[in-house]
Coordinates of C-alpha atoms and ligand atoms in Angstrom, one line a residue:
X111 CA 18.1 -117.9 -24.3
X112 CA 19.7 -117.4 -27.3
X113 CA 22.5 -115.1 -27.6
X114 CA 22.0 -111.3 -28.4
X115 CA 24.0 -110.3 -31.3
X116 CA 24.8 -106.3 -32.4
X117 CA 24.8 -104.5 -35.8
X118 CA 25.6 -101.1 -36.5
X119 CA 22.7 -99.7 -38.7
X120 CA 23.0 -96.5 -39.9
X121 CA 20.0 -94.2 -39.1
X122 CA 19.2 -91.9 -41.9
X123 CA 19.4 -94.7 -45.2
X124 CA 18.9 -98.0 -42.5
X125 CA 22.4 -99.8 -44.2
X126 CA 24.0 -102.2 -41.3
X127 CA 27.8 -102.4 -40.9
X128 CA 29.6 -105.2 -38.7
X129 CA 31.8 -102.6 -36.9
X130 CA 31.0 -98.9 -35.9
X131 CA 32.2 -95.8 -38.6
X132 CA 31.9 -92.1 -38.5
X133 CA 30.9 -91.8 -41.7
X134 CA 27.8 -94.1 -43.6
X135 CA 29.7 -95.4 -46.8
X136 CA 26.3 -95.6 -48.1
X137 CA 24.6 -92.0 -47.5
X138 CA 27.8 -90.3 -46.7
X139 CA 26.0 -88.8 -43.7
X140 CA 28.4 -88.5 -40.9
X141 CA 27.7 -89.9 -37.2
X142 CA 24.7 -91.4 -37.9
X143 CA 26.1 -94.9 -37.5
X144 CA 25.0 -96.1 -34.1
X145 CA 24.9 -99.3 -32.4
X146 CA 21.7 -101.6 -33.0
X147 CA 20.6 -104.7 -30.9
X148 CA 19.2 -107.4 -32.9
X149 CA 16.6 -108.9 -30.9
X150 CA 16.9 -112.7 -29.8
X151 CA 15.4 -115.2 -32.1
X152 CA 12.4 -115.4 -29.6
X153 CA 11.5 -112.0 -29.3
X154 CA 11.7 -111.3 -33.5
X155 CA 10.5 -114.3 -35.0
X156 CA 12.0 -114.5 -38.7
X157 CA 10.0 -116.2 -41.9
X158 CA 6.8 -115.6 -40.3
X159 CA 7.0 -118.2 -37.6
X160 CA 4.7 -116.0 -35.4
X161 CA 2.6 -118.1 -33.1
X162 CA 2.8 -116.9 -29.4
X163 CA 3.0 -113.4 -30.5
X164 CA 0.1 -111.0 -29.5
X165 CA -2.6 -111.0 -32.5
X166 CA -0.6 -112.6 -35.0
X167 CA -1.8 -116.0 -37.3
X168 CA 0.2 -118.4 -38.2
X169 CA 1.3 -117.8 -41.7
X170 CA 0.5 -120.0 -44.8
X171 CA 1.8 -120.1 -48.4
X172 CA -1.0 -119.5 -50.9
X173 CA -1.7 -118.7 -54.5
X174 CA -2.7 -115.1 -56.2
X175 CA -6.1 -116.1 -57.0
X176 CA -6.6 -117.5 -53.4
X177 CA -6.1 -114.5 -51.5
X178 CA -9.4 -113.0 -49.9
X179 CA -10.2 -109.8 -52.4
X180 CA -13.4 -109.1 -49.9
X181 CA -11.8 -105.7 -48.6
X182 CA -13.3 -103.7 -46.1
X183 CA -14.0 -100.0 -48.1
X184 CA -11.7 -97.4 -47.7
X185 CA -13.2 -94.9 -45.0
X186 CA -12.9 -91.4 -44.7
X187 CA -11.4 -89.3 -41.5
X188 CA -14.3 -86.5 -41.8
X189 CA -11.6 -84.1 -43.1
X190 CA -11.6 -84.2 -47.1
X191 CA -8.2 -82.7 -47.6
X192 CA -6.9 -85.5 -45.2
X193 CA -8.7 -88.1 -47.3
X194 CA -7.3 -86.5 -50.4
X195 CA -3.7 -87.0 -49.1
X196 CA -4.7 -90.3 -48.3
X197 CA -5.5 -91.0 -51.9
X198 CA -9.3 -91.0 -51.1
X199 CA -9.7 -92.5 -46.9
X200 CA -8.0 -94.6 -44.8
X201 CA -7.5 -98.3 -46.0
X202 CA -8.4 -100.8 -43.6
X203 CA -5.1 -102.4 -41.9
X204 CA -2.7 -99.7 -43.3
X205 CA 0.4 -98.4 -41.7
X206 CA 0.5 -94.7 -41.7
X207 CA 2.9 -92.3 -40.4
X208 CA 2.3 -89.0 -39.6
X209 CA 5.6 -86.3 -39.2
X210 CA 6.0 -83.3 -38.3
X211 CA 7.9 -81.0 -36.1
X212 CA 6.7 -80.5 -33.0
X213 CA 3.4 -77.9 -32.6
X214 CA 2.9 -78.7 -35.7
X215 CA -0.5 -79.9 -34.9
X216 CA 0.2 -83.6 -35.3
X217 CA -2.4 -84.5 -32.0
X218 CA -4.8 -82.0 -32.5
X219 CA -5.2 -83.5 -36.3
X220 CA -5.4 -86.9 -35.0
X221 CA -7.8 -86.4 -31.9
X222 CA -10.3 -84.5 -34.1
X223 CA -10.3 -87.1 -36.8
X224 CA -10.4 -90.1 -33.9
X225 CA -13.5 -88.1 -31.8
X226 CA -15.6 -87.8 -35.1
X227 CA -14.3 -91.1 -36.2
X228 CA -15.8 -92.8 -33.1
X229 CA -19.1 -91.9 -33.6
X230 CA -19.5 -94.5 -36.1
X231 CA -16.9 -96.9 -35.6
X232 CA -14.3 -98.4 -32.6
X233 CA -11.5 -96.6 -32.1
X234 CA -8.5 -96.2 -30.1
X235 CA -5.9 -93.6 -29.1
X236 CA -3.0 -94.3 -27.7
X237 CA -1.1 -91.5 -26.3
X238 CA 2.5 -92.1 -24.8
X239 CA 3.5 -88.4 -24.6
X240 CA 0.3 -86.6 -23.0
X241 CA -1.7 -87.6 -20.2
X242 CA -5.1 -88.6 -20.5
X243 CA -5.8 -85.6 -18.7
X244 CA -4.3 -83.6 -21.3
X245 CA -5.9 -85.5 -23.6
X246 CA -9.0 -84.8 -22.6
X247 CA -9.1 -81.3 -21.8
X248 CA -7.9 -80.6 -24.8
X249 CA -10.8 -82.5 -26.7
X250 CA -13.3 -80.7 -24.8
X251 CA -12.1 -77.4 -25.5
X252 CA -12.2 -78.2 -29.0
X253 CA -15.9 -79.0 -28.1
X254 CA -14.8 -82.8 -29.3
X255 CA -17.5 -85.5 -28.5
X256 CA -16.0 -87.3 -25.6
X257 CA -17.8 -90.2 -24.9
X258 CA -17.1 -92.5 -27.7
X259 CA -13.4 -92.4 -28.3
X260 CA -11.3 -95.2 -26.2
X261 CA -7.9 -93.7 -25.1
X262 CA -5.2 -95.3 -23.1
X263 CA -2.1 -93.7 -21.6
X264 CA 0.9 -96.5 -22.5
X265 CA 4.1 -96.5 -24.3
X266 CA 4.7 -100.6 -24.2
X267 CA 3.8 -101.8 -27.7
X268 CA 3.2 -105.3 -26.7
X269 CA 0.8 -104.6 -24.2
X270 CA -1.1 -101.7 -26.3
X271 CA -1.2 -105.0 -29.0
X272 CA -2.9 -107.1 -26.5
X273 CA -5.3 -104.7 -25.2
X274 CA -5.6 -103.7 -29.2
X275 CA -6.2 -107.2 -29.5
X276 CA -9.3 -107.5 -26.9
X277 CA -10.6 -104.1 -27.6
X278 CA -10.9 -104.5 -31.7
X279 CA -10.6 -101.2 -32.7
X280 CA -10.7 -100.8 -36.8
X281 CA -8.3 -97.7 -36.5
X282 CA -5.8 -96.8 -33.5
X283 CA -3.5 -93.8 -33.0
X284 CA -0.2 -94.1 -31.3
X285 CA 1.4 -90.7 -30.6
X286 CA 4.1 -91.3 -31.1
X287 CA 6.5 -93.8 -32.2
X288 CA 9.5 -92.1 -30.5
X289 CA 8.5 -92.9 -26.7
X290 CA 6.7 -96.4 -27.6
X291 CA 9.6 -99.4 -26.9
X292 CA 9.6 -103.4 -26.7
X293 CA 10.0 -105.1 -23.7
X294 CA 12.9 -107.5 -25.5
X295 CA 14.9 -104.7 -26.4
X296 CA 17.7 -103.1 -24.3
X297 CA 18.3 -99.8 -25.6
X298 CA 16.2 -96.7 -24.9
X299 CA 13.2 -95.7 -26.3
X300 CA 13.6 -93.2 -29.7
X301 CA 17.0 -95.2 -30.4
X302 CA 16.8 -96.8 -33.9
X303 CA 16.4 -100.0 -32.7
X304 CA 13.3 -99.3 -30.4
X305 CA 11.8 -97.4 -33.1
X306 CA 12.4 -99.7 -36.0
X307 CA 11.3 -102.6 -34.0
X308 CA 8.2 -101.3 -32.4
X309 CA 6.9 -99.7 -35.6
X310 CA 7.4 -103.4 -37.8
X311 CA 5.8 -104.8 -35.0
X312 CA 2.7 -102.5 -34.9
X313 CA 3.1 -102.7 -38.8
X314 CA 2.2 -106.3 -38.7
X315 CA -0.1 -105.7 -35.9
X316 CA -1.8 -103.6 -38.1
X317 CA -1.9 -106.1 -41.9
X318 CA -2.8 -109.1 -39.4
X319 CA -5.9 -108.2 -37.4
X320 CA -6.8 -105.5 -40.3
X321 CA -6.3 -102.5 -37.7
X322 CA -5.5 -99.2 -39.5
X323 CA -2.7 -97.7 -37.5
X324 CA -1.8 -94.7 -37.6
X325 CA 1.7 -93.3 -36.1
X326 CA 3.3 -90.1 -35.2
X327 CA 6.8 -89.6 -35.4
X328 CA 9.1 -86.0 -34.9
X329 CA 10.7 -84.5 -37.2
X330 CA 14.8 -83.7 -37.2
X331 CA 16.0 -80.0 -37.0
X332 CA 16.8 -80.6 -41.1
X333 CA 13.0 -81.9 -41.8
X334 CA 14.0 -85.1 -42.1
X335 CA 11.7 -87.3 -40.3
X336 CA 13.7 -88.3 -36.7
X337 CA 16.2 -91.2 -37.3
X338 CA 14.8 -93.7 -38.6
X339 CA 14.1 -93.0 -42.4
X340 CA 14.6 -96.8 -42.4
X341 CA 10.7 -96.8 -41.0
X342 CA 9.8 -95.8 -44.2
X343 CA 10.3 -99.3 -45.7
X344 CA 7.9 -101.0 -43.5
X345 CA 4.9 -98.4 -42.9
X346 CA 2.3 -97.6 -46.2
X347 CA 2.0 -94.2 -46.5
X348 CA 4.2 -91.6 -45.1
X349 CA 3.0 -88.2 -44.9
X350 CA 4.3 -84.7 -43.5
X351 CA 2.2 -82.1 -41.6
X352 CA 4.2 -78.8 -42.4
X353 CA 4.0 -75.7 -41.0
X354 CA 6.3 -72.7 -39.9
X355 CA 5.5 -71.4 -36.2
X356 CA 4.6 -68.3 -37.2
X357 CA 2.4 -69.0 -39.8
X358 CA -1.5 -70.2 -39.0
X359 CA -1.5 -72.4 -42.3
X360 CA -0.4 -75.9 -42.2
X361 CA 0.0 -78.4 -45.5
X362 CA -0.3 -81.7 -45.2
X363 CA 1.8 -83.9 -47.6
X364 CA 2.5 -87.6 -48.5
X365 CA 5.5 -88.7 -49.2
X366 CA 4.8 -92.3 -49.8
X367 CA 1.6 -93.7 -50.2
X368 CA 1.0 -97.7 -51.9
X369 CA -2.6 -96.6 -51.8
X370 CA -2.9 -93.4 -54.0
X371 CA -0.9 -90.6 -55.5
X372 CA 1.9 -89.3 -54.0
X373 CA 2.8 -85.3 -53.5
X374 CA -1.1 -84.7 -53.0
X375 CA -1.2 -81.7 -50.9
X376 CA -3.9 -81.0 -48.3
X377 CA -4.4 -77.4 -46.4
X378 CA -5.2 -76.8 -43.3
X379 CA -5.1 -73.1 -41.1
X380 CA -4.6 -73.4 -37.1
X381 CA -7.4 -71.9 -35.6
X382 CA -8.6 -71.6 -31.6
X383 CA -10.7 -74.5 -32.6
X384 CA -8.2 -77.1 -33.7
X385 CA -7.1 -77.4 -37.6
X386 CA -9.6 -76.4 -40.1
X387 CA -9.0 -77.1 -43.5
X388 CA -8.8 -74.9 -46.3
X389 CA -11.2 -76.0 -49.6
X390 CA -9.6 -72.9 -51.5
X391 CA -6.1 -72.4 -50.8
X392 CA -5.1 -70.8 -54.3
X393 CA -7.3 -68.0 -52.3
X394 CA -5.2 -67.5 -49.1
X395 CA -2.2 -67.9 -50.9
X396 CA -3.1 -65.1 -53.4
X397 CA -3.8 -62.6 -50.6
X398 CA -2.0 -59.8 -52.2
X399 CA -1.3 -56.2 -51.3
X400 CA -3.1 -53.4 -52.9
X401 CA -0.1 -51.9 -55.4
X402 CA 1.6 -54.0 -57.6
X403 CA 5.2 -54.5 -57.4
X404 CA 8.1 -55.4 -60.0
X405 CA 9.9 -58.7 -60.1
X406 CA 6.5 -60.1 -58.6
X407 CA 4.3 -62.2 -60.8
X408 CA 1.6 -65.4 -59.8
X409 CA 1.8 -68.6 -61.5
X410 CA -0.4 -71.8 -61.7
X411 CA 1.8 -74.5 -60.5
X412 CA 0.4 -78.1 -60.1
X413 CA 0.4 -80.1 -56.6
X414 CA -0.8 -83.7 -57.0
X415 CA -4.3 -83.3 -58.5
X416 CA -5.4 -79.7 -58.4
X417 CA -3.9 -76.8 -59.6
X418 CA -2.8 -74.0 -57.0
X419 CA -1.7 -70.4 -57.8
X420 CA 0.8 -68.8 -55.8
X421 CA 3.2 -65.4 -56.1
X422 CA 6.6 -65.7 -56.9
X423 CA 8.8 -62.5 -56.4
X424 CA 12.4 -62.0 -57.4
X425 CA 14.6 -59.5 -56.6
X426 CA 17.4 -58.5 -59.3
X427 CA 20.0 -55.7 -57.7
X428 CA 23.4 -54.5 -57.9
X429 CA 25.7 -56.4 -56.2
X430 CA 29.0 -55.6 -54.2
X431 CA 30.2 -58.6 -54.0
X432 CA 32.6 -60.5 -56.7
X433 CA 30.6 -63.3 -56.6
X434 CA 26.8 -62.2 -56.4
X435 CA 24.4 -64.1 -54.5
X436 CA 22.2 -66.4 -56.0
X437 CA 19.1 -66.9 -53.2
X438 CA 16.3 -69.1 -53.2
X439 CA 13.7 -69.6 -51.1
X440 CA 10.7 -72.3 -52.0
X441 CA 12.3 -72.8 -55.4
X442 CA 15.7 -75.2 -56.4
X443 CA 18.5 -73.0 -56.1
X444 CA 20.1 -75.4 -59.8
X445 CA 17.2 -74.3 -61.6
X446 CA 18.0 -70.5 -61.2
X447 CA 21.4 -70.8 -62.0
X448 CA 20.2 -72.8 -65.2
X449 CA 17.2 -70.4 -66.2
X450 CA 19.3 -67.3 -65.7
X451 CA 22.2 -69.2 -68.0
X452 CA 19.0 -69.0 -70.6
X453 CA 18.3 -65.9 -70.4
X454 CA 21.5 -64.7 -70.9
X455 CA 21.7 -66.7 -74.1
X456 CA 18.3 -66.3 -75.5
X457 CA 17.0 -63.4 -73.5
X458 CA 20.5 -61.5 -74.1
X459 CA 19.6 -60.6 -70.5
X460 CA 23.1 -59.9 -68.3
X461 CA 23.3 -60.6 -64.2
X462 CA 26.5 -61.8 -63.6
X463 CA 26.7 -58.5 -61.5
X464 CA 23.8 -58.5 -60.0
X465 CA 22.7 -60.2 -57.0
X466 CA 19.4 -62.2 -57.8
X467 CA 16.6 -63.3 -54.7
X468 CA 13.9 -65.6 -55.0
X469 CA 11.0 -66.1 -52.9
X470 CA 7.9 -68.3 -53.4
X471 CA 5.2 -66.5 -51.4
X472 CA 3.5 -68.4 -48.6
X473 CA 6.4 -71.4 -47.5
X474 CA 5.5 -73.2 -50.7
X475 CA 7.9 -75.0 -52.0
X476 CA 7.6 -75.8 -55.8
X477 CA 9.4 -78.5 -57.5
X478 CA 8.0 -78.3 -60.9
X479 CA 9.3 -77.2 -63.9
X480 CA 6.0 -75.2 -64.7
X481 CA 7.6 -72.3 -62.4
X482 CA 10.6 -71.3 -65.2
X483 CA 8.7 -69.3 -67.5
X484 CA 7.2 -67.3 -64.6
X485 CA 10.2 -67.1 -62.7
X486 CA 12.1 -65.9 -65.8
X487 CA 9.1 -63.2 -65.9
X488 CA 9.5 -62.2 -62.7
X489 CA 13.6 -62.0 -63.0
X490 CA 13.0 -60.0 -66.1
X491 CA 10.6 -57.5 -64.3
X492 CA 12.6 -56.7 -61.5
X493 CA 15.4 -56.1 -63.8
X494 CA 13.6 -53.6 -65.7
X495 CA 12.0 -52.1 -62.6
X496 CA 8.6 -52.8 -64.6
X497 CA 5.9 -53.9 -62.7
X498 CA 3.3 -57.0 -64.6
X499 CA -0.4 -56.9 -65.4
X500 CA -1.7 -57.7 -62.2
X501 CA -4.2 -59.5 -63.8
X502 CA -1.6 -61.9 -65.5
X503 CA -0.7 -65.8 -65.0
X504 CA 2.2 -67.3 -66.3
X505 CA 3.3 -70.9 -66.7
X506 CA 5.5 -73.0 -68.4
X507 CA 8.6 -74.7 -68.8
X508 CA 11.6 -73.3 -70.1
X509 CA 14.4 -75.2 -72.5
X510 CA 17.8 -74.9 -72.6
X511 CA 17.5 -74.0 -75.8
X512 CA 15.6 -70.9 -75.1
X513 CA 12.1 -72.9 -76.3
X514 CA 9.0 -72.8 -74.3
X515 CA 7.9 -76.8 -73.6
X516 CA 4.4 -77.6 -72.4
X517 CA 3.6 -78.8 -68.8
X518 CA 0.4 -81.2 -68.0
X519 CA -2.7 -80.2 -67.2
X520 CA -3.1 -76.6 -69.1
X521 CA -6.9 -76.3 -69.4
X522 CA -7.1 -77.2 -65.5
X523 CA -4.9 -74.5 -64.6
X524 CA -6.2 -72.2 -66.9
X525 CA -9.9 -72.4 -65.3
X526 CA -8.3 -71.9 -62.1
X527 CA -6.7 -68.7 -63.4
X528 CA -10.1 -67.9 -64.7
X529 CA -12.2 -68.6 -62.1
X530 CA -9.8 -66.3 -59.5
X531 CA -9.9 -63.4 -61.8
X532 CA -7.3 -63.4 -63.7
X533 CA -7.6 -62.0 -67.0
X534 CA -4.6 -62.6 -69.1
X535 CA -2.7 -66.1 -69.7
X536 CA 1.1 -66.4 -71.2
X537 CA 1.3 -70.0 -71.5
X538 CA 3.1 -72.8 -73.5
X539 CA 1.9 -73.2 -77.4
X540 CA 1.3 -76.4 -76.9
X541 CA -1.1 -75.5 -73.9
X542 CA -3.5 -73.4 -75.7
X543 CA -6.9 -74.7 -74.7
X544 CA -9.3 -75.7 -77.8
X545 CA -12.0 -73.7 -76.6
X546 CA -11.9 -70.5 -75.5
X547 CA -12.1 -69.7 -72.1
X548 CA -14.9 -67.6 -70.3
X549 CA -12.7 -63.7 -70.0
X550 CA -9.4 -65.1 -70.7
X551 CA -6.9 -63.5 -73.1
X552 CA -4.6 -66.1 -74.0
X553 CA -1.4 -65.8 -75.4
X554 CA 0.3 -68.9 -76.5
X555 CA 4.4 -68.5 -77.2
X556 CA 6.7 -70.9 -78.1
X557 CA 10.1 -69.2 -77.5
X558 CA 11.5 -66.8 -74.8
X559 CA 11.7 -64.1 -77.0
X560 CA 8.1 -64.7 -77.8
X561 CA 7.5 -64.5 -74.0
X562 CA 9.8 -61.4 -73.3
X563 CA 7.9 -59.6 -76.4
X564 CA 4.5 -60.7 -74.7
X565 CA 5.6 -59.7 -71.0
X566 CA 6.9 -56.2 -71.5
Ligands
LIG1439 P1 0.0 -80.2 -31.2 O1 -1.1 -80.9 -31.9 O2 0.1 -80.5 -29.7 O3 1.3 -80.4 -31.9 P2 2.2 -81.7 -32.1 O4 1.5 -82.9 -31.6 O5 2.4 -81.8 -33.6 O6 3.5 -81.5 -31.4 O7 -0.3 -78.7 -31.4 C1 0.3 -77.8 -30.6 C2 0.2 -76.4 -31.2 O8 -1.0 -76.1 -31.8 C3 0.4 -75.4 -30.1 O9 1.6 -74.7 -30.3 C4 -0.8 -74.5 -30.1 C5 -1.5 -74.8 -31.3 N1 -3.0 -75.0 -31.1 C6 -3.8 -73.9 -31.5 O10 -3.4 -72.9 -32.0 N2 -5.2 -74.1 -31.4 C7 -5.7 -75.2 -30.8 O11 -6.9 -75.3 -30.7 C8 -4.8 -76.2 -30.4 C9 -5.4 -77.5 -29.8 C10 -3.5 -76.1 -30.6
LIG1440 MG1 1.9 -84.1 -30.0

């Protein structure tokens, strides 16, 4: 038997080192670095040397043009925000994996989309957490069609290969990647070197015998998904299921996808039936009180392929301290410090003694530079103590130099201002739509001081 050799591997960026360190010189994260057992030649074949292994071929060298093009079409899960995430269905022999912290709805997702999923094709869950008995009562409380769906209660990934093998399902779930482990490894399972191993393993399970696998995998108190980010590497599309505990509304983001657009967001709200999705979440997000506040203003911000408007409120007041706070929630805390550096230069706006608070209504969390010129709105408002035209969108990005620059996608998120009632657009000059749009005042600026003249 050939002799078992040790790396240190780090388990946040995956970087090996020859002798253990407190710190990763690569990610700087501290104690991550942990101790990692490369498998023996026999159990990890290298260069693709894989007979003997469960469901593997024996590799071949071959040109471009010879590879078999006749895919199998991409098939949908029976939930259309799902498939959107997906970048349009499941591809036949992808690796997915599914994070999420946990009661986040992970298994619920994954054994609605299996049951319906098995009425027309062979499937397979594998659940290493739950009993089948759990399993199983939950699907028929769901009032899940039972009788297709092939489950099986095992956490061994070389024998769920083998039974995979015999059983020929075209898409298997294994919840979840932390409690699965290989037989030739020592260390115990949810260690890096369990999970990295089993999940290349089922990986390749998944490319060779064109399987679409789909695995779950925790999430870490910081969101990060649980040790190994090095996972990411081998698996095709990565996607989060977020959620907070207290909320019913769940989004479902990828992260990584080599089928389809990334940062697609789907919506989903936790019901007593299991996740339902949303079609229309500008709606739920918009669900505003009766009165009309200052500092709070909606915007159209874009997520992957749709437009989505949310509320963004800010809260501008005297501060006690000698350094004021500067909050964000949902938004990049850099971004305020920047537009609020604007609009004391251009907006000839002063805050350095006030304390400022952000908040993105709903838990969403915007990364796009369409938010400044509403945010500055918002800023401005609370200032002034001035409520907005409740019947006002704003969008846009906002230079340094106090200009207003145009964002992608303006006649989309105008229609979707439009068709939820909004009245009254500020947006970008270079945004204004050619033709007019069906009850919507538009007002096209090109400067802040434009804006600020528009606003109030
Ligand atoms: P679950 O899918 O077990 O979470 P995960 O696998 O991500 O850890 O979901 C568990 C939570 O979902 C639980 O806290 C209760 C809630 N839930 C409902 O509200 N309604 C339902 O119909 C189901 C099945 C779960
Ligand atoms: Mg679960």
């Amino acid at each position: 038997m050939a002799k078992k050799k040790t790396a240190f591997v780090c388990s946040d960026c995956g970087a090996e080192f020859a002798r253990w360190q407190g710190q990763c010189s690569e990610c700087k994260a501290w104690n991550t670095v942990t101790e990692f057992r490369v498998p023996s030649a026999k159990a990890a074949p290298q260069g693709g040397v894989t007979s003997g292994y469960a469901g593997f071929v024996e590799a071949k060298v071959q040109t471009l043009d010879e590879v078999n093009l006749e895919q199998l079409p991409r098939f949908s899960t029976g939930f259309t925000e799902f498939d959107r995430v997906l970048g349009g269905g499941v591809v036949p022999g992808s690796a997915i994996l599914i994070g999420g912290s946990p009661g986040a709805g992970k298994s619920t997702v994954l054994l609605q989309t299996m049951c319906r999923l098995a009425e027309s094709m062979n499937t397979l869950y594998v659940t290493g957490e739950e009993s089948l008995q759990q399993v199983a009562m939950r699907a028929t409380r769901l009032g899940l069609p039972t009788n297709k769906l092939k489950t099986l209660a095992e956490t061994s990934v070389e024998t769920i290969c083998q039974l995979a093998l015999r059983e020929k399902p075209s898409i298997m779930v294994i919840d979840s990647i932390q409690v699965m482990h290989m037989n030739d490894i020592q260390s115990a399972p949810g260690s890096v070197s369990q999970v990295r191993e089993s999940a290349a393993y089922l990986t390749r399970f998944a490319k060779q015998n064109q399987v679409a696998i789909i695995m779950v995998g925790h999430v870490t108190k910081d969101g990060t998904l649980a040790g190994p980010k090095v996972l990411e590497h081998c698996i095709d599309c990565s996607i989060l299921l977020e959620g907070s505990a207290d909320s019913r509304f769940r989004t479902l983001r990828g992260n990584k996808n080599r089928f389809g657009a990334v940062n697609e967001l789907g919506v989903f709200a936790m019901t007593s039936q299991g996740l339902k999705e949303v079609s229309n979440p500008s709606a739920i997000f918009l669900n505003r009180g009766e009165a009309q506040t200052p500092g709070s203003l909606v915007m159209v911000i874009w997520e992957g392929t749709r437009p989505l408007l949310v509320e963004v409120q800010a809260l501008v007041d005297y501060s006690q301290l000698a350094n004021p706070r500067r909050v964000t929630v949902g938004l990049e805390q850099n971004r305020l410090a920047m537009l609020l550096a604007v609009l004391h230069r251009h907006g000839g706006l002063q805050v350095s003694d006030q304390d400022v608070f952000v908040n993105v209504v709903g838990g969403v969390k915007v990364t796009e530079t369409s938010a400044d010129l509403a945010l500055i709105a918002a800023l401005v408002s609370s200032f002034k103590n001035q409520s907005l035209d409740r019947q006002l969108v704003v969008f846009g990005e906002v230079g340094l130099g106090g200009e207003i620059r145009p964002v992608p996608s303006g006649q989309e998120r105008l229609r979707e201002a439009s068709k939820h009632g909004f009245t009254r657009a500020i947006v970008p000059k270079a945004n204004q739509p050619k033709e007019k749009i069906e009850g919507m005042e538009i007002v096209a600026v090109s400067s802040l001081s434009e804006a600020l003249e528009a606003l109030f």
